Steps between C-alpha positions, in 0.01 A plus 500: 500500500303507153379150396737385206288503196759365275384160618242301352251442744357147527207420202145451662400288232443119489561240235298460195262183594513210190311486300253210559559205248309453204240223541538196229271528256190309533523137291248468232451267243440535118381252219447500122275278332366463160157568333334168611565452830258555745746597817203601723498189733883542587437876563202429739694188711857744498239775678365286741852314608724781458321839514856703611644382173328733231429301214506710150425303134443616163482345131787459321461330106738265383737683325561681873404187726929430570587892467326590782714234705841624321437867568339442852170659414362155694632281750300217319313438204247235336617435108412311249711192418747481353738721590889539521526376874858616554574668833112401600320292720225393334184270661227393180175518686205441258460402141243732303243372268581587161180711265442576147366823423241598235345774357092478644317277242800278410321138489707416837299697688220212474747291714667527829797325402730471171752281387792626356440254229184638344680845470716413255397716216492860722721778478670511877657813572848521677442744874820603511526645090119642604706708774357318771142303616298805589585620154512151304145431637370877358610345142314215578226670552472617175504152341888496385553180668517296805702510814649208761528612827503394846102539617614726785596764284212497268272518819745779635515721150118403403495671191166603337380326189700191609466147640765272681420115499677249693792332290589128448762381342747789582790529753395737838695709600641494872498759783805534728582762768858629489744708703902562500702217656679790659195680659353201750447618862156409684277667404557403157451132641226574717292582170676242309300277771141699454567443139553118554215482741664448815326566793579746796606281687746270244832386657616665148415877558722719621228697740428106640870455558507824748594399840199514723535684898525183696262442793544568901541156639188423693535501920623177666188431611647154692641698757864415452609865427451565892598128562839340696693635186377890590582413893108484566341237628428170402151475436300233614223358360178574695338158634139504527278305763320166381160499412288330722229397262745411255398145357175499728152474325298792509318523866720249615550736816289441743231820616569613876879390507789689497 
């Protein structure tokens, strides 16, 4: 009888495997800081204490120092105070020393330090209206006026034809690292911590606070694992026979005797 070939006959082929889940994506951590700061000594401590966390920074002025925290271009970022602190955490750090900036041959550069005092009569020049320090110190430059500044800048921008002398009798300006009260997990706080100058091994870091593989307890070394509670036998301490010379002066034995 012919083989009905109206029916289907039974399909050879196997299920479509899944498709293997995406790995997370790797954590990495981002920070903003302005022209001044000198992050270097964070980077290198971050690489040596976390090297799986990739650490990425770049410079950010002032006018972008909270934008790049609102629009998550950075994770962090190290501003200039002050600054409208809502929805931020925000740690001051360091105060910066404040500089006046000349043109080269104004009479300050005979000094290394100025009071605001004896300035009185010079034409100061406003950063922001100058559209910003790099460009307010090129109009310095060309003997238009003077500019106050925080020191770190004016060492950061180091403009030709100028000179920055330390300031007295002006307020400094502060340094503060900042991140969204929203955004804090740990590795935020573990370089929080290298920021603060914690150690490695402070109670306060997160990669301290990891829960170390506890240790094999050692052998019973007594012999009470094999003991009366195991069913062995009671072990008894070995005597030992008494010396015989034991509290006897040396050659206190006499030669030829037993």
């Amino acid at each position: 009888m012919p083989a009905d070939h109206d029916s289907a006959p039974a399909s050879d082929e196997t299920a479509p495997a899944e498709a293997p889940a995406e790995a997370e994506p790797r954590r990495e951590l981002r920070f903003a800081y302005v022209p001044g700061v000198m992050p270097g000594k964070w980077i290198r401590r971050w690489e040596e204490r976390m090297p799986d966390v990739p650490l990425h920074s770049f410079m950010a002025d002032d006018a972008a120092q909270l934008s790049v925290l609102r629009d998550g271009s950075a994770d962090l970022s190290f501003v200039r105070l002050p600054v409208d602190q809502e929805g931020l955490h925000v740690i001051p750090l360091y105060e910066e020393q404040p500089a006046v900036v000349a043109p080269k041959g104004h009479e300050i550069t005979v000094f290394e330090d100025v009071d605001l005092a004896d300035l009185a009569e010079e034409n100061f020049l406003d950063i922001a209206e100058m559209g910003g320090p790099e460009m307010a110190l090129q109009v310095v430059a060309s003997g238009a006026g003077l500019v106050v500044m925080p020191m770190p800048m004016a060492r950061h921008f180091n403009v030709k034809d100028t000179v920055a002398r330390r300031l007295h009798g002006s307020e400094g300006t502060r340094i503060a690292l900042a991140w969204p009260k929203d955004a804090t997990d740990e590795v935020i706080e573990e370089f929080i911590g290298v920021v603060r100058g914690r150690t490695a091994n402070s109670s306060r870091q997160p990669s301290a606070q990891q829960e170390k593989p506890k240790k094999a307890p050692k052998p019973d070394r007594r012999g009470k694992a094999g003991g009366a509670a195991a069913g062995g036998a009671k072990k008894v301490a070995q005597r030992y026979a008494p010396n015989p010379d034991k509290g006897r002066g040396r050659g206190s034995r006499k030669k030829g005797k037993p």
